Amino acid sequence: MAPENAFKGILTGLPKASGGEFGKYYSLPALNDPRVDKLPYSIRILLESAIRNCDNFQVTKEDVEKIIDWENTSPKQVEIPFKPARVILQDFTGVPAVVDLACMRDAMNKLGSDSNKINPLVPVDLVVDHSVQVDVARSENAVQANMELEFQRNKERFAFLKWGSTAFHNMLVVPPGSGIVHQVNLEYLGRVVFNADGLLYPDSVVGTDSHTTMIDGLGVAGWGVGGIEAEAAMLGQPMSMVLPGVVGFKLTGKLRNGVTATDLVLTVTQMLRKHGVVGKFVEFYGDGMAELSLADRATIANMSPEYGATMGFFPVDRVTLQYLKLTGRSDETVALIEAYLRANKMFVDHNEPQQERAYSSYLELDLVNVEPCVSGPKRPHDRVTLKEMKVDWHSCLDNKVGFKGFAVPKEAQDKVAKFSFHGQPAELKHGSVVIAAITSCTNTSNPSVMLGAALVAKKACELGLEVKPWIKTSLAPGSGVVTKYLLQSGLQKYLNQQGFHIVGYGCTTCIGNSGEIDESVASAITENDIVAAAVLSGNRNFEGRVHPLTRANYLASPPLVVAYALAGTVDIDFEKEPIGTGKDGKSVYFKDIWPSTEEIAEVVQSSVLPNMFKSTYEAITKGNSMWNDLSVPANTLYSWDAKSTYIHEPPYFKNMTMDPPGAHGVKDAYCLLNFGDSITTDHISPAGSIHKDSPAAKYLLERGVDRKDFNSYGSRRGNDEVMARGTFANIRLVNKLLNGEVGPKTIHVPTGEKLSVFDAAMKYKTANQGTIILAGAEYGSGSSRDWAAKGPMLLGVKAVIAKSFERIHRSNLVGMGIIPLCFKPGEDADTLGLTGHERYTIDLPSNIDEIRPGQDITVTTNTGKSFICTARFDTEVELAYFNHGGILPYVIRNLIKQ
């Protein structure tokens, strides 16, 4: 019997205008507490969830009071539980989540308990084939060809997910070929308000991709978590989080003519990175909100991970309701959403006087000051205005190797690499564009920039400009709706003419699924040491991510992607230099091909129609013939195939007992890797291609997998053997133990041997020697990847000592039983004189009750050094996970007790 809700007294009926009622809801105004009126809208969603789930066990009245008193409690880093309304997964992270659920069922079964207790307790939306490898580009048949190759490579993975959709209740699976998870979430899955058997409450979601934040543009509170946390949320566990501060970001004015939403988001990203918003919510407000379309808001919300915030939240207003109608939500649904949010003080009406809300800090941007820009060449927050691009590029060539430097000697900067491209003379220089991709969830959901790109292509075609054939161009819409409006506008043919054919519906170049570039181009780059460039409408451009051969990677709006593809280089001043020569022999400049804001708005108005969304999503769950032909077993326990290189039973619950293993320190551990700052999850657990000489490649070859069938690490996340070997396998890894050498190697300290990271780790494990990792600031930044924590755990890593951690990654380390420690401010491995050749002992009490969140811990080395670190167990719940050896064993033991 469910415990009684402590706030049942404020359960209120929501009347319909036509009589009767929509349902019941927990009324925030009925609390009669003036503090609630000053709360940011984003915090009100946390408050409603706590009230609705208040059972005085998982969520207590004290937790509710902490949230109501947010103005006073948020600076104190207090812990609160949060139960999201639903969980969203994409296939890369969905596979390991379903693997873990299947594995947990087995563990329950072996412990003599009812394995069917392992089922999602909140709705789970799983979008399959979120990611597409661009094998075929510049072809009318690219979509079908790439889809067939995806099914050939991923048939086993897709079949496993199809099994999961039948074996587990409460799981909606969206079949392959439907689009990028975040765009599908925005256009179709986002409920905004739930009606669960007559109980009304706000939609909120956590997802296993960091860009889950895109849904914040729709007024749905959502953010990325590790796969490990998502699995716990699916199983009804409250997420423990620190009550966040909220940065109030006021928008005023209007974007100037020709300035895009992408220019705005890159500007906002830079401002917020500078302000410092890690672990905080950002909430947008002000008169400028009315000037931003829902798609523009979603673009800004999407890049929350790049500016470091947990969310970038836009409360629901009239613009939101109009978008819901445009995307095919029924009039009745929209009426319920508006009625509920107005009644519960969660709706913003710009026609009414605004109640002043309290924020932790404030920022303001006049939209008129936003300039056209790009970001790069190696980080998303390194913004460069278009007018400064040429100067900035030349300084990057000069600068020493770093985030803004390539250290190309002066005498080599004008080098020209001439080669033959399929019999045609071709040449590359430093800055030559070899990949131009309209891709990524950030931009492909935004009709203004997508149609803007098509207008650039049209103007270029009319003037006689053409993209060079050796540039790998591609267009990957986030959903089928984009294709419909590009065809409706009559502009797709111009994109095709410039080589931007549709290659598939999903995440491509931005996640490293660029596919191969032509051999002649690759040879010209490597033989002449050319710093080649990729320009993409993505959100991530870390070195080595987009393609191993593009050392410079720039984020840009879709129209700018087309412009740079036409120019063929990033070494250009668009204000002064021509992009090319037209068919009339005259120079063509940037201004000649750039559409006005009005031109774009006219095409959006006439081409983006409600029936497009309706017809696309009515068919979405029906799947396609390839998906529907997959046959899957009906049993609820999975039959593991030991020979499978895609789906493998991980060893997480091997020898598990009902008694938790308890807390533990680390004794005489060796340093596996010694890193500097900004080690991303791409460095720790790459998602892209499997290098032919890597331990993962060796494993696959030994099992009869041809090199052409290696697929990507992302696609093999269901196999722990591959993923453990892929941990720290990034070819751009900089490990201080190697004294300047770059690559996925390390020194095995006892012998001095230089080995692959995996081989060194196995050598330590075989000798029963624990390992630690030393790191700088922002360790684990980038995509929220559970394998960036699972991999190190399987390699035997016991602790990571860093200057600072990315939020989700730190949480994931705890979830896998790894100790996260922070150096004290002003200290790091270098200042303490640590080389990584020492042995490390971490003095942690063996009794969990003697450890507190944020406690000081002493670390000593065998060389006589001793220093104090902060234990980054941030909440009592995280300490409980650590005591149990991780979050999944904790959940299993708790379920068995119920």
Coordinates of N, CA and C in Angstrom, one line a residue, residues 614-765:
K614 N 2.3 16.5 -38.3 CA 1.3 15.5 -38.1 C 1.6 14.2 -38.9
S615 N 1.8 14.3 -40.2 CA 2.0 13.2 -41.0 C 3.3 12.5 -40.7
T616 N 4.4 13.2 -40.3 CA 5.7 12.6 -40.0 C 5.5 11.8 -38.7
Y617 N 4.8 12.3 -37.7 CA 4.8 11.6 -36.4 C 3.7 10.6 -36.3
E618 N 2.7 10.7 -37.2 CA 1.7 9.6 -37.2 C 2.3 8.3 -37.6
A619 N 3.3 8.4 -38.5 CA 3.9 7.2 -39.1 C 5.1 6.7 -38.2
I620 N 5.6 7.6 -37.2 CA 6.9 7.3 -36.6 C 7.0 6.0 -35.9
T621 N 5.9 5.6 -35.2 CA 6.1 4.3 -34.4 C 5.8 3.1 -35.2
K622 N 5.4 3.3 -36.5 CA 5.1 2.1 -37.4 C 6.4 1.5 -37.9
G623 N 7.5 2.3 -37.8 CA 8.8 1.8 -38.2 C 8.9 1.7 -39.7
N624 N 9.9 1.0 -40.2 CA 10.1 0.8 -41.6 C 10.3 -0.7 -41.8
S625 N 10.3 -1.2 -43.0 CA 10.3 -2.6 -43.3 C 11.5 -3.3 -42.7
M626 N 12.7 -2.7 -42.7 CA 13.9 -3.3 -42.1 C 13.7 -3.5 -40.6
W627 N 13.2 -2.6 -39.9 CA 12.9 -2.7 -38.5 C 11.9 -3.7 -38.2
N628 N 10.8 -3.6 -39.0 CA 9.6 -4.5 -38.7 C 10.0 -6.0 -39.0
D629 N 11.0 -6.2 -39.9 CA 11.4 -7.6 -40.2 C 12.3 -8.2 -39.2
L630 N 12.8 -7.5 -38.2 CA 13.7 -8.0 -37.2 C 12.8 -8.9 -36.2
S631 N 13.3 -10.2 -36.1 CA 12.6 -11.1 -35.2 C 13.3 -11.2 -33.9
V632 N 12.5 -11.1 -32.8 CA 13.2 -11.1 -31.4 C 12.5 -12.1 -30.5
P633 N 13.2 -12.8 -29.6 CA 12.6 -13.7 -28.7 C 11.6 -13.1 -27.7
A634 N 10.7 -13.9 -27.2 CA 9.6 -13.3 -26.4 C 9.9 -13.4 -24.9
N635 N 11.0 -14.1 -24.5 CA 11.3 -14.3 -23.0 C 11.8 -13.0 -22.4
T636 N 11.5 -12.9 -21.1 CA 11.8 -11.7 -20.3 C 13.2 -11.7 -19.8
L637 N 13.9 -12.8 -19.7 CA 15.3 -12.9 -19.4 C 16.1 -13.0 -20.7
Y638 N 17.1 -12.2 -20.9 CA 17.8 -12.2 -22.2 C 18.8 -13.4 -22.3
S639 N 18.8 -14.0 -23.5 CA 19.7 -15.1 -23.7 C 21.0 -14.6 -24.3
W640 N 22.0 -14.4 -23.4 CA 23.3 -13.8 -23.9 C 24.0 -14.7 -24.8
D641 N 24.6 -14.1 -25.8 CA 25.4 -14.9 -26.8 C 26.9 -14.6 -26.6
A642 N 27.6 -15.5 -26.1 CA 29.0 -15.3 -25.7 C 29.9 -14.8 -26.9
K643 N 29.4 -15.2 -28.1 CA 30.2 -14.9 -29.3 C 29.9 -13.5 -29.9
S644 N 28.9 -12.8 -29.3 CA 28.4 -11.5 -29.9 C 29.5 -10.4 -29.6
T645 N 29.8 -9.6 -30.6 CA 30.7 -8.5 -30.4 C 30.0 -7.2 -30.2
Y646 N 28.6 -7.3 -30.1 CA 27.8 -6.1 -29.9 C 27.1 -6.1 -28.5
I647 N 26.6 -7.2 -28.1 CA 25.9 -7.3 -26.9 C 26.6 -8.4 -26.0
H648 N 27.1 -8.0 -24.8 CA 27.8 -8.9 -24.0 C 27.4 -8.7 -22.5
E649 N 27.3 -9.7 -21.8 CA 27.0 -9.6 -20.4 C 28.1 -9.0 -19.6
P650 N 28.0 -7.8 -19.0 CA 29.1 -7.2 -18.2 C 29.2 -7.9 -16.9
P651 N 30.4 -7.7 -16.2 CA 30.7 -8.4 -15.0 C 30.3 -7.6 -13.7
Y652 N 29.4 -6.6 -13.9 CA 29.1 -5.8 -12.7 C 28.6 -6.5 -11.5
F653 N 27.8 -7.6 -11.7 CA 27.2 -8.2 -10.5 C 27.8 -9.6 -10.2
K654 N 28.9 -9.8 -10.8 CA 29.6 -11.1 -10.6 C 29.9 -11.3 -9.1
N655 N 29.5 -12.4 -8.5 CA 29.8 -12.7 -7.1 C 29.1 -11.7 -6.1
M656 N 28.0 -11.1 -6.6 CA 27.3 -10.1 -5.8 C 26.5 -10.9 -4.6
T657 N 26.6 -10.3 -3.4 CA 25.8 -10.9 -2.3 C 24.9 -9.8 -1.8
M658 N 24.0 -10.2 -0.8 CA 23.1 -9.2 -0.3 C 23.7 -8.2 0.6
D659 N 25.0 -8.5 1.1 CA 25.6 -7.6 2.0 C 26.5 -6.6 1.2
P660 N 26.4 -5.3 1.4 CA 27.2 -4.3 0.7 C 28.7 -4.5 1.0
P661 N 29.6 -4.2 0.1 CA 31.0 -4.4 0.4 C 31.6 -3.3 1.3
G662 N 30.9 -2.2 1.5 CA 31.3 -1.1 2.4 C 32.3 -0.2 1.8
A663 N 32.6 0.9 2.5 CA 33.5 1.9 2.1 C 34.9 1.4 2.1
H664 N 35.8 2.0 1.3 CA 37.2 1.6 1.3 C 38.1 2.7 0.8
G665 N 39.3 2.7 1.2 CA 40.3 3.7 0.7 C 41.1 3.0 -0.4
V666 N 42.3 3.5 -0.7 CA 43.1 3.0 -1.8 C 44.5 2.9 -1.2
K667 N 45.2 1.8 -1.4 CA 46.5 1.6 -0.8 C 47.6 1.3 -1.9
D668 N 48.6 2.1 -1.9 CA 49.8 1.8 -2.8 C 49.4 1.7 -4.3
A669 N 48.5 2.6 -4.7 CA 48.0 2.5 -6.1 C 49.0 3.2 -7.0
Y670 N 49.2 2.6 -8.3 CA 50.0 3.3 -9.3 C 49.2 4.3 -10.1
C671 N 49.8 5.2 -10.7 CA 49.2 6.2 -11.5 C 49.1 5.7 -12.9
L672 N 47.9 5.4 -13.4 CA 47.7 4.9 -14.8 C 47.9 6.0 -15.8
L673 N 47.4 7.2 -15.5 CA 47.5 8.3 -16.5 C 47.7 9.6 -15.7
N674 N 48.4 10.6 -16.2 CA 48.6 11.9 -15.6 C 48.2 12.9 -16.7
F675 N 47.1 13.6 -16.4 CA 46.5 14.5 -17.4 C 46.6 16.0 -17.0
G676 N 46.5 16.9 -18.0 CA 46.4 18.3 -17.7 C 44.9 18.7 -17.7
D677 N 44.6 19.9 -18.1 CA 43.2 20.4 -18.1 C 42.4 19.9 -19.2
S678 N 41.0 20.0 -19.1 CA 40.1 19.8 -20.2 C 40.1 18.4 -20.8
I679 N 40.3 17.4 -20.0 CA 40.2 16.0 -20.6 C 38.7 15.7 -20.7
T680 N 38.2 15.5 -21.9 CA 36.8 15.4 -22.1 C 36.4 13.9 -22.1
T681 N 35.1 13.6 -22.1 CA 34.6 12.2 -22.2 C 35.0 11.6 -23.6
D682 N 35.3 12.5 -24.6 CA 35.8 12.0 -25.9 C 37.2 11.4 -25.7
H683 N 38.0 12.0 -24.9 CA 39.3 11.5 -24.6 C 39.2 10.1 -23.8
I684 N 38.2 10.1 -22.8 CA 38.1 9.0 -21.9 C 37.5 7.8 -22.6
S685 N 36.4 8.1 -23.4 CA 35.6 7.0 -24.0 C 35.1 7.5 -25.4
P686 N 36.0 7.4 -26.4 CA 35.6 7.9 -27.7 C 34.3 7.2 -28.2
A687 N 33.6 8.0 -29.0 CA 32.4 7.4 -29.7 C 32.6 7.1 -31.1
G688 N 33.7 7.7 -31.7 CA 33.9 7.6 -33.1 C 34.5 6.3 -33.6
S689 N 35.3 6.3 -34.7 CA 35.7 5.1 -35.3 C 36.8 4.4 -34.4
I690 N 36.9 3.1 -34.7 CA 37.8 2.2 -33.9 C 39.1 2.2 -34.7
H691 N 40.2 2.7 -34.2 CA 41.5 2.7 -34.9 C 42.0 1.3 -35.2
K692 N 42.6 1.2 -36.3 CA 43.0 -0.2 -36.8 C 44.1 -0.8 -35.9
D693 N 44.8 0.0 -35.2 CA 45.9 -0.6 -34.3 C 45.6 -0.6 -32.9
S694 N 44.3 -0.4 -32.5 CA 43.9 -0.2 -31.1 C 43.6 -1.6 -30.5
P695 N 43.6 -1.7 -29.2 CA 43.3 -3.0 -28.5 C 41.9 -3.4 -28.9
A696 N 40.9 -2.5 -29.1 CA 39.6 -2.9 -29.5 C 39.6 -3.5 -30.9
A697 N 40.4 -3.0 -31.8 CA 40.5 -3.6 -33.1 C 41.1 -5.0 -33.0
K698 N 42.1 -5.1 -32.2 CA 42.7 -6.5 -32.0 C 41.7 -7.5 -31.5
Y699 N 40.9 -7.1 -30.5 CA 39.8 -7.9 -30.0 C 38.8 -8.3 -31.1
L700 N 38.4 -7.4 -31.9 CA 37.4 -7.7 -33.0 C 38.0 -8.6 -34.0
L701 N 39.3 -8.3 -34.4 CA 39.9 -9.1 -35.5 C 40.1 -10.6 -35.0
E702 N 40.4 -10.7 -33.7 CA 40.5 -12.1 -33.1 C 39.2 -12.8 -33.2
R703 N 38.1 -12.1 -33.2 CA 36.8 -12.7 -33.3 C 36.2 -12.7 -34.7
G704 N 37.0 -12.6 -35.7 CA 36.6 -12.7 -37.0 C 35.9 -11.5 -37.6
V705 N 36.0 -10.3 -37.0 CA 35.3 -9.1 -37.5 C 36.2 -8.4 -38.5
D706 N 35.8 -8.3 -39.7 CA 36.7 -7.5 -40.7 C 36.8 -6.1 -40.3
R707 N 37.9 -5.5 -40.7 CA 38.1 -4.1 -40.4 C 36.9 -3.2 -40.9
K708 N 36.4 -3.5 -42.1 CA 35.3 -2.7 -42.7 C 34.0 -2.8 -41.8
D709 N 34.0 -3.8 -41.0 CA 32.8 -4.0 -40.1 C 33.0 -3.6 -38.7
F710 N 34.1 -2.9 -38.4 CA 34.4 -2.5 -37.0 C 33.3 -1.6 -36.5
N711 N 32.7 -0.8 -37.3 CA 31.7 0.2 -36.8 C 32.3 1.1 -35.8
S712 N 31.6 1.8 -35.0 CA 32.1 2.8 -34.1 C 32.0 2.3 -32.7
Y713 N 32.8 3.0 -31.8 CA 32.7 2.7 -30.4 C 31.3 2.9 -29.9
G714 N 30.7 4.0 -30.4 CA 29.3 4.3 -29.9 C 28.3 3.2 -30.2
S715 N 28.5 2.5 -31.4 CA 27.6 1.4 -31.7 C 27.8 0.2 -30.9
R716 N 29.0 0.0 -30.3 CA 29.4 -1.2 -29.6 C 29.3 -1.0 -28.1
R717 N 28.6 0.0 -27.7 CA 28.5 0.3 -26.2 C 27.8 -0.8 -25.4
G718 N 27.2 -1.8 -26.1 CA 26.6 -2.9 -25.4 C 27.5 -4.0 -25.1
N719 N 28.8 -3.8 -25.5 CA 29.8 -4.9 -25.3 C 30.9 -4.3 -24.4
D720 N 31.0 -4.7 -23.2 CA 32.0 -4.2 -22.2 C 33.4 -4.5 -22.6
E721 N 33.6 -5.7 -23.3 CA 35.0 -6.0 -23.7 C 35.5 -5.0 -24.7
V722 N 34.7 -4.6 -25.7 CA 35.1 -3.6 -26.6 C 35.3 -2.2 -25.9
M723 N 34.4 -1.9 -25.1 CA 34.4 -0.6 -24.5 C 35.5 -0.4 -23.5
A724 N 35.9 -1.5 -22.7 CA 37.0 -1.4 -21.8 C 38.3 -1.1 -22.6
R725 N 38.4 -1.8 -23.8 CA 39.6 -1.6 -24.6 C 39.6 -0.3 -25.3
G726 N 38.4 0.3 -25.5 CA 38.3 1.6 -26.1 C 38.5 2.8 -25.1
T727 N 38.6 2.5 -23.8 CA 38.7 3.5 -22.8 C 40.1 4.1 -22.9
F728 N 40.2 5.4 -23.0 CA 41.4 6.2 -23.2 C 42.1 5.8 -24.5
A729 N 41.3 5.5 -25.5 CA 41.9 5.1 -26.8 C 41.9 6.3 -27.8
N730 N 41.6 7.5 -27.3 CA 41.6 8.6 -28.3 C 43.0 8.9 -28.8
I731 N 43.2 9.1 -30.1 CA 44.5 9.3 -30.7 C 45.1 10.6 -30.3
R732 N 44.3 11.6 -29.7 CA 44.8 12.9 -29.4 C 45.1 13.0 -27.9
L733 N 45.1 11.9 -27.2 CA 45.3 11.9 -25.7 C 46.7 12.4 -25.4
V734 N 46.7 13.4 -24.4 CA 48.0 13.9 -24.0 C 48.2 13.5 -22.5
N735 N 49.1 12.5 -22.3 CA 49.4 11.9 -21.0 C 50.8 12.4 -20.6
K736 N 50.9 13.1 -19.5 CA 52.2 13.6 -19.1 C 53.3 12.5 -18.8
L737 N 52.8 11.3 -18.6 CA 53.8 10.2 -18.4 C 54.6 9.9 -19.6
L738 N 54.1 10.4 -20.8 CA 54.8 10.1 -22.1 C 55.7 11.3 -22.5
N739 N 55.8 12.3 -21.6 CA 56.7 13.4 -21.9 C 56.5 14.0 -23.3
G740 N 55.3 14.4 -23.6 CA 55.1 15.2 -24.9 C 54.5 14.3 -26.0
E741 N 54.7 13.0 -26.0 CA 54.1 12.2 -27.0 C 52.6 12.2 -26.9
V742 N 51.9 12.2 -28.1 CA 50.5 12.3 -28.1 C 50.0 10.9 -28.6
G743 N 48.9 10.4 -27.9 CA 48.4 9.1 -28.3 C 47.9 8.3 -27.1
P744 N 47.2 7.2 -27.4 CA 46.5 6.4 -26.4 C 47.5 5.4 -25.7
K745 N 48.6 5.8 -25.2 CA 49.6 5.0 -24.5 C 49.9 5.5 -23.1
T746 N 50.5 4.7 -22.4 CA 51.0 5.1 -21.0 C 52.2 4.3 -20.7
I747 N 52.8 4.7 -19.5 CA 54.0 4.0 -19.0 C 53.5 3.1 -17.9
H748 N 53.9 1.8 -18.0 CA 53.6 0.9 -16.9 C 54.8 1.1 -15.9
V749 N 54.4 1.8 -14.8 CA 55.5 2.3 -13.9 C 56.4 1.3 -13.4
P750 N 56.0 0.1 -12.9 CA 56.9 -0.9 -12.3 C 58.0 -1.3 -13.3
T751 N 57.6 -1.4 -14.6 CA 58.6 -2.0 -15.6 C 59.2 -0.9 -16.5
G752 N 58.5 0.3 -16.5 CA 58.9 1.3 -17.5 C 58.5 1.1 -18.9
E753 N 57.7 0.0 -19.1 CA 57.3 -0.2 -20.5 C 56.3 0.8 -21.0
K754 N 56.4 1.1 -22.3 CA 55.3 1.9 -22.9 C 54.3 1.0 -23.5
L755 N 53.1 1.1 -23.1 CA 52.0 0.1 -23.5 C 50.7 0.9 -23.8
S756 N 49.8 0.3 -24.6 CA 48.5 0.9 -24.7 C 47.9 1.0 -23.3
V757 N 47.0 1.9 -23.1 CA 46.4 2.1 -21.8 C 45.7 0.8 -21.3
F758 N 45.0 0.2 -22.2 CA 44.3 -1.1 -21.8 C 45.3 -2.1 -21.3
D759 N 46.4 -2.3 -22.1 CA 47.4 -3.4 -21.8 C 48.1 -3.1 -20.4
A760 N 48.4 -1.8 -20.2 CA 49.0 -1.4 -18.9 C 48.0 -1.7 -17.8
A761 N 46.8 -1.3 -18.0 CA 45.8 -1.5 -16.9 C 45.6 -3.0 -16.6
M762 N 45.6 -3.8 -17.6 CA 45.4 -5.3 -17.4 C 46.7 -5.9 -16.7
K763 N 47.8 -5.3 -17.0 CA 49.0 -5.7 -16.3 C 48.9 -5.4 -14.8
Y764 N 48.4 -4.2 -14.5 CA 48.3 -3.8 -13.1 C 47.2 -4.8 -12.4
K765 N 46.1 -5.0 -13.1 CA 45.0 -5.8 -12.6 C 45.5 -7.2 -12.3

